[in-house]
Each structure stands twice: as structure tokens, then as C-alpha cells.
Tab-separated table of C-alpha atoms in Angstrom:
chain	number	residue	atom	x	y	z
D	1	MET	CA	40.594	160.921	115.681
D	2	ASN	CA	40.105	159.681	119.216
D	3	ARG	CA	42.779	157.669	120.922
D	4	GLY	CA	40.655	154.535	121.219
D	5	LEU	CA	39.912	154.394	117.506
D	6	ALA	CA	43.536	155.032	116.663
D	7	GLU	CA	44.644	152.193	118.904
D	8	ASP	CA	42.010	149.875	117.468
D	9	LEU	CA	43.069	150.627	113.902
D	10	ALA	CA	46.734	150.248	114.778
D	11	ALA	CA	46.014	146.844	116.310
D	12	GLU	CA	44.065	145.787	113.224
D	13	LEU	CA	46.902	146.887	110.969
D	14	GLU	CA	49.377	144.908	113.021
D	15	ALA	CA	47.152	141.850	112.764
D	16	VAL	CA	46.828	142.370	109.006
D	17	ALA	CA	50.612	142.460	108.805
D	18	LEU	CA	50.551	138.947	110.235
D	19	GLY	CA	48.116	137.800	107.560
D	20	ASP	CA	44.888	137.984	109.556
D	21	MET	CA	42.095	138.241	106.956
D	22	GLU	CA	39.410	138.825	109.570
D	23	ALA	CA	41.365	141.801	110.854
D	24	MET	CA	41.581	142.954	107.265
D	25	ARG	CA	37.821	142.862	106.968
D	26	ARG	CA	37.352	144.755	110.219
D	27	LEU	CA	39.883	147.323	109.087
D	28	HIS	CA	38.093	147.676	105.768
D	29	ASP	CA	34.707	148.129	107.403
D	30	ALA	CA	36.052	150.711	109.816
D	31	THR	CA	37.803	152.800	107.190
D	32	CYS	CA	36.231	152.228	103.769
D	33	HIS	CA	33.909	155.249	103.911
D	34	LYS	CA	36.735	157.544	104.877
D	35	LEU	CA	39.108	156.155	102.271
D	36	PHE	CA	36.402	156.175	99.624
D	37	ALA	CA	35.908	159.875	100.353
D	38	VAL	CA	39.620	160.460	99.842
D	39	CYS	CA	39.605	158.595	96.527
D	40	LEU	CA	36.429	160.299	95.344
D	41	SER	CA	37.664	163.762	96.239
D	42	ILE	CA	40.657	163.255	93.940
D	43	VAL	CA	39.336	160.979	91.195
D	44	ASN	CA	35.896	162.632	91.073
D	45	ASP	CA	34.262	159.531	89.612
D	46	ARG	CA	32.441	156.969	91.762
D	47	GLU	CA	33.129	153.926	89.622
D	48	ALA	CA	36.788	154.727	89.197
D	49	SER	CA	37.049	155.536	92.890
D	50	GLN	CA	35.801	152.063	93.685
D	51	ASP	CA	38.583	150.605	91.549
D	52	VAL	CA	41.117	152.768	93.323
D	53	LEU	CA	39.693	151.832	96.720
D	54	GLN	CA	40.139	148.151	95.915
D	55	GLU	CA	43.723	148.837	94.952
D	56	VAL	CA	44.264	150.726	98.195
D	57	TYR	CA	43.220	147.769	100.327
D	58	ILE	CA	45.409	145.397	98.342
D	59	LYS	CA	48.310	147.720	99.102
D	60	VAL	CA	47.294	147.818	102.742
D	61	TRP	CA	47.367	144.024	102.845
D	62	ASN	CA	50.777	143.906	101.188
D	63	ARG	CA	52.354	146.736	103.130
D	64	ALA	CA	50.825	146.612	106.581
D	65	GLN	CA	54.216	145.604	107.943
D	66	GLY	CA	55.423	149.047	107.007
D	67	PHE	CA	53.050	150.706	109.455
D	68	ASP	CA	54.710	151.822	112.651
D	69	ARG	CA	52.384	153.218	115.278
D	70	ALA	CA	55.283	155.119	116.812
D	71	ARG	CA	55.685	157.141	113.625
D	72	GLY	CA	52.136	158.136	112.843
D	73	LEU	CA	48.413	157.658	113.211
D	74	PRO	CA	46.912	154.673	111.407
D	75	LEU	CA	44.116	156.630	109.736
D	76	ALA	CA	46.601	159.159	108.404
D	77	TRP	CA	48.756	156.292	107.081
D	78	LEU	CA	45.749	154.752	105.365
D	79	ALA	CA	44.460	158.076	104.072
D	80	MET	CA	47.812	158.890	102.546
D	81	MET	CA	47.874	155.512	100.842
D	82	ALA	CA	44.430	156.272	99.408
D	83	ARG	CA	45.500	159.756	98.331
D	84	ASN	CA	48.646	158.512	96.635
D	85	SER	CA	46.795	155.710	94.864
D	86	ALA	CA	44.146	158.120	93.619
D	87	ILE	CA	46.768	160.546	92.365
D	88	ASP	CA	48.565	157.681	90.620
D	89	TRP	CA	45.304	156.711	88.952
D	90	LEU	CA	44.604	160.278	87.906
D	91	ARG	CA	48.052	160.721	86.427
D	92	ALA	CA	47.850	157.412	84.595
D	93	GLN	CA	44.592	158.591	83.041
D	94	SER	CA	46.157	161.915	82.228
D	95	ARG	CA	49.071	160.229	80.478
D	96	GLN	CA	46.657	158.238	78.354
D	97	ARG	CA	44.722	161.343	77.336
D	98	ARG	CA	47.695	163.555	76.878
D	99	THR	CA	47.755	165.637	73.751
D	100	SER	CA	50.641	167.521	72.297
D	101	GLU	CA	49.075	170.723	73.537
D	102	GLN	CA	48.987	169.375	77.074
D	103	VAL	CA	52.587	168.299	76.778
D	104	ALA	CA	53.471	171.828	75.759
D	105	LEU	CA	51.652	173.164	78.792
D	106	GLU	CA	53.593	170.843	81.059
D	107	LEU	CA	56.814	172.190	79.682
D	108	ILE	CA	56.054	175.623	81.068
D	109	SER	CA	58.744	176.125	83.637
D	110	ASP	CA	60.290	178.701	85.865
D	111	ASP	CA	61.979	180.165	82.798
D	112	GLY	CA	58.901	182.349	82.436
D	113	GLU	CA	58.922	183.423	86.016
D	114	PRO	CA	60.049	187.029	85.550
D	115	VAL	CA	56.933	187.664	83.462
D	116	ASP	CA	54.830	185.816	85.977
D	117	GLU	CA	56.339	187.789	88.799
D	118	GLN	CA	55.439	190.952	86.962
D	119	LEU	CA	51.879	189.758	86.546
D	120	ALA	CA	51.888	188.668	90.151
D	121	ARG	CA	52.811	192.127	91.318
D	122	GLN	CA	50.061	193.633	89.189
D	123	GLN	CA	47.561	191.161	90.530
D	124	GLN	CA	48.681	191.664	94.094
D	125	ALA	CA	48.274	195.403	93.664
D	126	ALA	CA	44.776	194.897	92.329
D	127	GLN	CA	43.975	192.700	95.279
D	128	ALA	CA	45.088	195.260	97.783
D	129	ILE	CA	41.472	195.850	98.652
D	130	ASN	CA	41.239	192.361	100.065
D	131	SER	CA	41.827	192.016	103.725
D	132	MET	CA	44.902	190.086	104.847
D	133	GLU	CA	42.668	187.652	106.629
D	134	GLU	CA	40.851	186.766	103.419
D	135	LEU	CA	44.140	186.362	101.610
D	136	ASP	CA	45.463	184.052	104.294
D	137	THR	CA	42.344	181.943	104.234
D	138	ALA	CA	42.614	181.629	100.462
D	139	SER	CA	46.270	180.665	100.757
D	140	HIS	CA	45.525	177.943	103.238
D	141	ALA	CA	42.715	176.596	101.090
D	142	MET	CA	45.035	176.621	98.103
D	143	ILE	CA	47.626	174.635	100.043
D	144	HIS	CA	45.071	172.088	101.232
D	145	ASP	CA	43.649	171.633	97.757
D	146	ALA	CA	47.083	171.327	96.192
D	147	PHE	CA	48.172	168.661	98.634
D	148	ILE	CA	45.027	166.598	98.532
D	149	GLY	CA	44.953	166.762	94.750
D	150	GLY	CA	48.690	166.119	94.407
D	151	LEU	CA	49.263	169.320	92.465
D	152	SER	CA	52.575	171.062	91.943
D	153	TYR	CA	52.913	174.829	91.815
D	154	SER	CA	52.501	174.949	88.054
D	155	GLU	CA	49.492	172.639	88.192
D	156	VAL	CA	47.856	174.815	90.841
D	157	ALA	CA	48.498	177.882	88.704
D	158	GLU	CA	47.030	176.191	85.645
D	159	SER	CA	43.994	174.841	87.449
D	160	ARG	CA	43.210	178.216	89.002
D	161	GLY	CA	44.148	180.291	85.987
D	162	MET	CA	46.575	182.306	88.068
D	163	PRO	CA	50.124	183.415	87.348
D	164	LEU	CA	52.723	181.001	88.666
D	165	GLY	CA	54.446	183.714	90.649
D	166	THR	CA	51.229	184.643	92.404
D	167	VAL	CA	50.557	181.047	93.329
D	168	LYS	CA	54.067	180.566	94.674
D	169	SER	CA	54.065	183.726	96.730
D	170	ARG	CA	50.640	183.014	98.207
D	171	ILE	CA	51.420	179.428	99.048
D	172	ARG	CA	54.812	180.257	100.539
D	173	ARG	CA	53.240	182.909	102.691
D	174	GLY	CA	50.638	180.400	103.828
D	175	LEU	CA	53.281	177.757	104.526
D	176	LEU	CA	55.209	180.075	106.797
D	177	GLN	CA	52.042	180.928	108.684
D	178	MET	CA	51.131	177.272	109.002
D	179	ARG	CA	54.572	176.456	110.280
D	180	GLN	CA	54.301	179.119	112.932
D	181	SER	CA	51.040	177.624	114.060
D	182	MET	CA	52.543	174.093	113.997
D	183	VAL	CA	55.395	175.263	116.202
D	184	SER	CA	53.092	177.013	118.642
D	185	ASP	CA	50.685	174.040	118.858
L	1	MET	CA	66.476	176.371	90.560
L	2	ILE	CA	66.227	176.632	94.289
L	3	ASP	CA	67.019	180.048	95.641
L	4	ARG	CA	68.900	179.760	98.897
L	5	VAL	CA	68.902	183.390	99.946
L	6	SER	CA	67.927	183.639	103.624
L	7	LEU	CA	68.725	179.979	104.047
L	8	SER	CA	66.993	179.113	107.266
L	9	GLU	CA	63.530	180.278	106.326
L	10	GLU	CA	64.102	179.159	102.768
L	11	ARG	CA	64.846	175.633	103.866
L	12	GLN	CA	61.830	175.581	106.117
L	13	THR	CA	59.682	176.499	103.155
L	14	LEU	CA	61.509	174.057	100.908
L	15	ALA	CA	60.839	171.237	103.353
L	16	ALA	CA	57.152	172.068	103.310
L	17	GLU	CA	57.123	172.317	99.534
L	18	LEU	CA	58.778	168.917	99.233
L	19	ALA	CA	56.454	167.280	101.726
L	20	LEU	CA	53.377	168.723	100.058
L	21	GLY	CA	54.477	167.814	96.532
L	22	LEU	CA	54.512	171.390	95.277
L	23	LEU	CA	57.951	171.362	93.689
L	24	GLU	CA	58.617	170.865	90.024
L	25	ARG	CA	60.948	168.159	88.848
L	26	VAL	CA	64.392	169.680	89.168
L	27	GLU	CA	63.695	171.380	92.484
L	28	ARG	CA	62.111	168.214	93.794
L	29	LEU	CA	65.152	166.100	93.023
L	30	GLU	CA	67.422	168.667	94.642
L	31	ALA	CA	65.242	168.842	97.726
L	32	GLU	CA	65.116	165.072	97.970
L	33	ARG	CA	68.888	164.965	97.964
L	34	LEU	CA	68.905	167.490	100.783
L	35	ARG	CA	66.532	165.252	102.653
L	36	PHE	CA	68.926	162.362	102.413
L	37	GLU	CA	71.924	164.410	103.393
L	38	HIS	CA	70.629	166.655	106.197
L	39	ALA	CA	68.873	165.137	109.183
L	40	HIS	CA	67.243	168.388	110.336
L	41	PHE	CA	65.845	169.034	106.898
L	42	ALA	CA	64.559	165.446	106.777
L	43	ASP	CA	62.891	165.912	110.172
L	44	GLU	CA	61.197	169.065	108.944
L	45	VAL	CA	59.899	167.257	105.860
L	46	GLU	CA	58.591	164.437	108.017
L	47	ARG	CA	56.841	166.913	110.316
L	48	TRP	CA	55.049	168.433	107.355
L	49	GLU	CA	54.153	165.028	105.940
L	50	ALA	CA	52.548	164.031	109.204
L	51	HIS	CA	50.741	167.353	109.435
L	52	ALA	CA	49.401	167.118	105.889
L	53	ALA	CA	48.380	163.501	106.296
L	54	GLY	CA	45.985	164.796	108.922
L	55	TRP	CA	44.274	166.980	106.306
L	56	VAL	CA	43.533	163.915	104.210
L	57	ALA	CA	42.367	161.916	107.194
L	58	ASP	CA	40.058	164.765	108.183
L	59	LEU	CA	38.027	164.631	104.962
L	60	PRO	CA	34.398	163.801	105.789
L	61	PRO	CA	33.508	160.174	104.951
L	62	THR	CA	31.436	159.218	101.941
L	63	GLU	CA	29.336	156.067	101.766
L	64	ALA	CA	31.458	153.447	99.996
L	65	PRO	CA	29.754	150.994	97.621
L	66	ALA	CA	28.289	147.972	99.391
L	67	SER	CA	30.337	145.661	97.195
L	68	SER	CA	33.631	147.122	98.372
L	69	TRP	CA	34.689	144.319	100.694
L	70	THR	CA	33.602	141.605	98.256
L	71	ARG	CA	35.801	143.119	95.599
L	72	VAL	CA	38.759	143.498	97.945
L	73	GLU	CA	38.415	139.949	99.219
L	74	ALA	CA	38.227	138.580	95.686
L	75	ALA	CA	41.263	140.576	94.624
L	76	LEU	CA	43.264	139.358	97.606
L	77	GLY	CA	42.208	135.819	96.805
L	78	ARG	CA	43.444	136.181	93.254
L	79	GLN	CA	46.696	137.561	94.545
L	80	GLN	CA	47.180	134.625	96.864
L	81	LEU	CA	46.618	132.304	93.937
L	82	GLY	CA	49.748	133.690	92.391
L	83	GLU	CA	48.984	136.863	90.530
L	84	PRO	CA	52.004	139.116	90.554
L	85	MET	CA	52.393	141.501	93.479
L	86	ALA	CA	53.958	144.913	93.325
L	87	PRO	CA	57.355	144.444	94.938
L	88	ALA	CA	57.711	147.964	96.185
L	89	PRO	CA	55.807	150.915	97.575
L	90	ALA	CA	54.050	153.148	95.097
L	91	GLN	CA	53.176	156.767	95.482
L	92	SER	CA	52.534	159.526	93.061
L	93	SER	CA	54.426	159.556	89.802
L	94	ASP	CA	54.834	161.501	86.667
L	95	PRO	CA	57.395	161.747	83.878
L	96	GLY	CA	60.410	163.774	84.688
L	97	GLN	CA	63.779	165.174	83.837
L	98	GLY	CA	66.454	166.942	85.836
L	99	TRP	CA	69.426	164.959	84.684
L	100	GLN	CA	71.655	167.841	83.732
L	101	PHE	CA	73.626	167.595	86.953
L	102	ALA	CA	74.005	163.894	86.488
L	103	ALA	CA	75.208	164.286	82.931
L	104	MET	CA	78.125	166.419	84.081
L	105	ALA	CA	79.161	163.862	86.631
L	106	ALA	CA	78.530	161.180	84.096
L	107	SER	CA	81.092	162.336	81.616
L	108	LEU	CA	83.768	162.264	84.307
L	109	ALA	CA	82.831	158.986	85.877
L	110	ALA	CA	82.038	157.133	82.697
L	111	VAL	CA	85.235	155.306	81.961
L	112	LEU	CA	85.849	154.713	85.659
L	113	PHE	CA	82.522	153.020	86.023
L	114	ALA	CA	82.921	150.750	83.042
L	115	GLY	CA	86.439	149.921	84.137
L	116	LEU	CA	85.339	149.214	87.675
L	117	TRP	CA	82.638	146.874	86.567
L	118	LEU	CA	85.028	144.954	84.346
L	119	THR	CA	87.743	144.917	87.003
L	120	GLN	CA	85.319	143.539	89.522
L	121	SER	CA	84.564	140.679	87.179
L	122	GLY	CA	88.258	139.924	86.991
L	123	ASP	CA	88.649	139.884	90.753
L	124	THR	CA	85.977	137.358	91.424
L	125	ASP	CA	86.317	133.779	92.359
L	126	PRO	CA	86.766	131.807	89.128
L	127	ALA	CA	83.932	129.585	90.212
L	128	ASP	CA	81.585	132.546	90.141
L	129	GLU	CA	83.022	134.145	87.066
L	130	GLY	CA	80.616	132.646	84.596
L	131	LEU	CA	77.610	133.757	86.613
L	132	LEU	CA	78.905	137.264	87.050
L	133	ARG	CA	79.776	137.600	83.408
L	134	ALA	CA	76.327	136.427	82.495
L	135	GLU	CA	74.787	139.016	84.799
L	136	ALA	CA	76.926	141.918	83.717
L	137	PRO	CA	75.270	144.389	81.364
L	138	ARG	CA	76.371	144.577	77.780
L	139	PHE	CA	78.701	147.442	76.915
L	140	PRO	CA	77.914	149.569	75.071
L	141	THR	CA	74.189	149.977	74.855
L	142	GLU	CA	72.089	152.967	74.043
L	143	THR	CA	69.586	152.149	76.716
L	144	LEU	CA	71.937	151.770	79.659
L	145	SER	CA	72.094	154.181	82.582
L	146	VAL	CA	74.456	153.772	85.478
L	147	ALA	CA	75.126	155.016	88.977
L	148	GLN	CA	77.739	154.275	91.558
L	149	ILE	CA	77.022	154.844	95.226
L	150	SER	CA	79.890	155.595	97.552
L	151	GLY	CA	79.853	156.074	101.301
L	152	LYS	CA	79.082	159.518	102.671
L	153	ASP	CA	82.605	159.883	103.938
L	154	GLY	CA	83.944	159.333	100.454
L	155	ALA	CA	84.938	155.806	101.298
L	156	ASP	CA	85.021	152.980	98.813
L	157	TRP	CA	82.102	152.307	96.506
L	158	LEU	CA	79.115	150.538	98.001
L	159	VAL	CA	76.868	149.813	95.054
L	160	SER	CA	77.402	149.835	91.320
L	161	ALA	CA	74.185	149.845	89.356
L	162	ALA	CA	73.462	149.605	85.670
L	163	TYR	CA	69.924	149.872	84.401
L	164	ASP	CA	68.904	148.559	81.005
L	165	GLU	CA	65.839	150.555	80.054
L	166	ALA	CA	65.020	148.342	77.097
L	167	GLU	CA	64.756	145.292	79.333
L	168	GLY	CA	63.594	147.022	82.493
L	169	THR	CA	66.432	145.243	84.238
L	170	LEU	CA	68.647	146.568	87.011
L	171	TYR	CA	72.089	145.006	87.399
L	172	LEU	CA	73.600	145.521	90.824
L	173	ARG	CA	76.912	144.832	92.420
L	174	LEU	CA	77.313	145.399	96.156
L	175	ASN	CA	80.656	145.756	97.828
L	176	ALA	CA	80.619	144.031	101.206
L	177	ILE	CA	78.248	146.354	103.041
L	178	GLU	CA	78.460	145.628	106.747
L	179	GLY	CA	75.060	146.107	108.275
L	180	GLY	CA	75.199	143.955	111.368
L	181	ASP	CA	71.664	142.710	111.924
L	182	ARG	CA	70.311	145.078	109.288
L	183	VAL	CA	70.145	144.446	105.573
L	184	PRO	CA	70.825	146.793	102.658
L	185	GLU	CA	67.723	148.132	100.957
L	186	LEU	CA	67.889	149.964	97.651
L	187	TRP	CA	65.760	152.946	96.746
L	188	VAL	CA	65.038	155.064	93.738
L	189	ILE	CA	63.869	158.660	93.979
L	190	GLY	CA	62.290	159.287	90.631
L	191	PRO	CA	60.423	162.207	89.140
L	192	ALA	CA	57.759	162.027	91.833
L	193	GLY	CA	60.446	162.935	94.359
L	194	VAL	CA	59.576	160.212	96.822
L	195	PRO	CA	61.714	157.191	97.607
L	196	ARG	CA	60.490	153.857	96.312
L	197	SER	CA	61.993	150.628	97.392
L	198	LEU	CA	63.782	148.490	94.843
L	199	GLY	CA	63.940	145.762	97.431
L	200	PHE	CA	66.446	144.266	99.787
L	201	ALA	CA	69.847	143.226	98.530
L	202	GLU	CA	72.558	140.837	99.552
L	203	GLU	CA	75.402	142.498	101.418
L	204	SER	CA	77.834	141.717	98.651
L	205	GLY	CA	77.963	140.164	95.209
L	206	SER	CA	75.873	140.735	92.126
L	207	GLN	CA	72.158	140.773	91.676
L	208	VAL	CA	69.728	141.238	88.821
L	209	ILE	CA	66.290	142.751	89.376
L	210	VAL	CA	63.573	142.919	86.748
L	211	LEU	CA	61.552	145.988	87.665
L	212	THR	CA	57.813	146.382	87.463
L	213	PRO	CA	56.530	148.863	84.862
L	214	GLU	CA	55.716	151.223	87.715
L	215	LEU	CA	59.286	151.193	88.983
L	216	GLN	CA	60.665	151.434	85.464
L	217	GLN	CA	58.988	154.841	85.223
L	218	GLN	CA	61.135	156.006	88.116
L	219	MET	CA	64.412	154.874	86.570
L	220	ILE	CA	65.132	157.872	84.396
L	221	ALA	CA	68.248	159.921	84.002
L	222	GLY	CA	68.454	162.248	86.977
L	223	SER	CA	66.711	159.888	89.372
L	224	THR	CA	68.609	159.228	92.569
L	225	LEU	CA	69.540	155.760	93.740
L	226	ALA	CA	70.161	155.267	97.432
L	227	VAL	CA	71.068	152.444	99.763
L	228	SER	CA	69.999	152.281	103.390
L	229	LEU	CA	70.284	149.746	106.173
L	230	GLU	CA	66.935	148.423	107.344
L	231	GLU	CA	65.515	145.889	109.724
L	232	PRO	CA	64.828	142.636	107.882
L	233	ALA	CA	61.168	142.343	106.893
L	234	ALA	CA	59.023	140.284	104.581
L	235	GLN	CA	58.041	143.324	102.543
L	236	PRO	CA	59.948	146.463	101.641
L	237	SER	CA	58.919	149.476	103.694
L	238	ASP	CA	57.282	152.654	102.409
L	239	ALA	CA	60.265	154.843	103.152
L	240	PRO	CA	63.767	154.389	104.500
L	241	ALA	CA	63.768	154.212	108.287
L	242	GLY	CA	67.391	153.224	108.821
L	243	PRO	CA	70.576	155.113	108.046
L	244	ILE	CA	71.202	156.181	104.449
L	245	LEU	CA	74.639	154.926	103.456
L	246	GLY	CA	74.907	156.871	100.232
L	247	THR	CA	73.196	158.154	97.120
L	248	ALA	CA	74.039	158.561	93.460
L	249	VAL	CA	72.351	160.034	90.441
L	250	LEU	CA	71.400	157.748	87.589
L	251	ALA	CA	73.030	158.964	84.397
L	252	PRO	CA	72.829	157.755	80.807
L	253	LEU	CA	75.760	156.158	79.076
L	254	VAL	CA	77.437	158.310	76.475
L	255	ALA	CA	76.908	156.510	73.204
L	256	ASP	CA	80.186	157.396	71.491
L	257	ALA	CA	82.503	157.255	74.433
L	258	GLY	CA	84.650	154.364	73.461
L	259	PRO	CA	85.036	150.646	73.271
L	260	THR	CA	84.217	149.893	76.885
L	261	GLY	CA	80.990	151.736	76.676
L	262	ALA	CA	82.383	154.846	78.194
L	263	ALA	CA	79.679	155.181	80.554
L	264	ALA	CA	78.509	157.389	83.201
L	265	GLY	CA	78.311	157.438	86.879
L	266	GLY	CA	76.838	159.250	89.710
L	267	ALA	CA	77.306	161.846	92.317
L	268	THR	CA	77.836	160.406	95.694
L	269	GLY	CA	75.818	161.380	98.679
């Protein structure tokens, strides 16, 4: 995001915090496509995403005073609000649809990890033919997807049909690499 | 549980895992406590949060429905006409557990907590006594969870809290917190592992808060209550920015613990 846009959005947010409805409209128009994309990428339903988007802007109106331009970029602040709202919506839907079988799946915990670790080792051995570069790219994609979708380790493992231990080891490896790159940036 | 072999790298990874929401319930609560207690760990978490927020902001835009602003404007209009507003920040949530640690502390602190609450009532100005008695939670009750926050240096208690799950009501008593030009703000760290504001509080005295359904979901055994000092504002902030004075784990009352309710308590931060 360029500096000018960031400053414009920050100024609009500060005006919204003071109750400026026109600033609210300008902020909406400048960001709605981006925030709609965030909602849609998580909710995966256009109509529901529109509901979530409306909720996001109501939160923006109510919480604009919490934005501090010294602590972060305005678009990131808004995007995170959209992400969190979409995840809340998704989880609320999930709770409504939950079956006893799903509850049982959620109760899978680290107690089973030794078995998973064993499977992970087997899988890692089978994947030895993959290049490290491919593995790293997959790890980073897994981390991105997990964060944007609000998924925990066990949810990532379930969604990808992978052993929990494999998911953890891949993601942790990716996190350490990302951190190195964050430090060197 | 969290493995702390090779601590430095482990904590770096843990900070990332917390920031990215990867941890399961018990680990998440533990990591969140670390965040409150260790400034460097908290900085690392914040660094990751900022980094990851950029991933979300970098998603390519998608054409929003043309009616978007009309809907937002109408919703804001309804709100200004008096529809209830969420009193606190909301982020991701899910049901949770992780109260085993709290339960151990609870059994030790139970009678102390109940006694403290009752003693406080006795120490109050007689003019206020009726009000305080009316606000105090009933002992015993099967739906009551409690926590007591003390200062980080082990100083006197700062906040006593009792939460009535059946009523969704939080009973608070604050013990003369000196914040200067800042005001105490209360937080709950529920199963989602992120702090949510319960609102600002008076520096001392008792207070009753009826929580929204969303916040009620956070008030489970094992959740952490915290108090920070914040700049006065019209709305609670998304996360604590000021100093954290202390934390405590919300623990259920023990049903058969005696005539005073035998209660529970919390671990201090």
C-alpha cells in the first residue's frame, strides 16, 4: 500500500472516530472491494459475505477510536477486522450445524500425537523426493491459508487430510524461515 | 502442552503460533498468559500480528455489491436510533476448555475468595451497605465462577470478580486502583486466545456488568481475566495498550465446598 493511500485512510478513520458520516462513506468506498474480498475468501458465499461486510463497517464505526496510526497501517487494521468478523460468522455457522460426529472430531487432541508423529515421519520419508524449495513453498502457503482462514493446527490437518504432526512440523519450519526473512528485511 | 526445550527458538515459534491462531485451546491460554507477563514475548507476538495482517490486506480486491453502502448506512442509522451496540471488541471465537490449572488454584483459593467478598461487604460504609449487598452474588450457586486479580508484585488484590453464567452477569469489586490519568479496563481472554474488553471500570467500589451473548461465550472456566490501565476513551479499545496490572484465571465454584459457597479463585499474574 502506498504511503499516500495509507495516510488518506488513516485520516478518514480518525474522522470516523469523531462521528463524521461522510468520512465513513469515503472510507467505505475506498475499502469495500478489498474488505469484501477478505470476507468472501473466508465465508465463500457472496450473500453471506455481504452480511459480514455490513457488520464489519458497523464495527469500524464503533471502534474507529481504537485505530492508532502509530501502531499499524489502516488497511491492515480494517482487513483484520474483516477477517475476524468472517471467521466469527463461519464459526457461528459451524456451531449451528455441528453434529456429534463433528464434536468428536474436535476433541482430537495432542494425546494422539505420538501416532501422528510416526505417520509424519513415514510421510516425510515418502516426500524425500520433493525438493526443499517445494516443501518450503508449500509450508508458507499452508501458513497463509491457515491464518486467513483462522484455522488451528488440528483444523489445518483435518482440512488437508494430513497427520497433525506433519502439519505442525511443516508450519513450524515455515515460521522459522519467515521469521528469518522478517528479521533480515 | 507447550514444550519448552530450546526455549529461545521455541518461544519465537510460540509467539508466531499465537499470533497466527494456530494453537489449540490449552496452549493458546498458556501462550496468552506469557504474552501478558513477558514484554519481549508480547513484542514478538505483535510483530507477527502486524506481519500477518499484511497478508490479509494484500488479498486482491473483489467487486463488492452495489448496495453495500446503502446497507451500511441503514444499519448505522438503526444503531443510532437505539439498537443495542456491542460494548466490546470481537474477534474469533470458539468453545473452549483448559481450566485444569485454574481448578487446582481454585480449590485453594475458594474459601479465601468467599471470605474476602463477605469481609469487604462488612468493611463498607453503612450507607453503601445495602447497595453492595444487593450487588453481591449469591453463595452458593452452581453457575458461579470467580477470579481474583492481584498485582504482579504479589501486592494486595486489585479486582475480585464473580461471574454468574446463568444470568450472564459479572460482579466486580475493585480495590482502589491508582491509575493517575488512566482508567482501569477489564479484559477477558477466552477460548479464542485474544483479549476482549469487558469495559472500563471505576477505580474502586463494586460494579455489575451484564455481558453480551458474545462475551458470555468467553467467560468459561480457564479463561483469563486481566486489568490494565488505559487512556480514557468513549469506546473500549481492541487490545490493551497500557500496562497490565494483573491477571487471574476464572475458575468454577466447587458445589459442595461449604456454607459460604466455598468458591474458587485465580492465579495471579
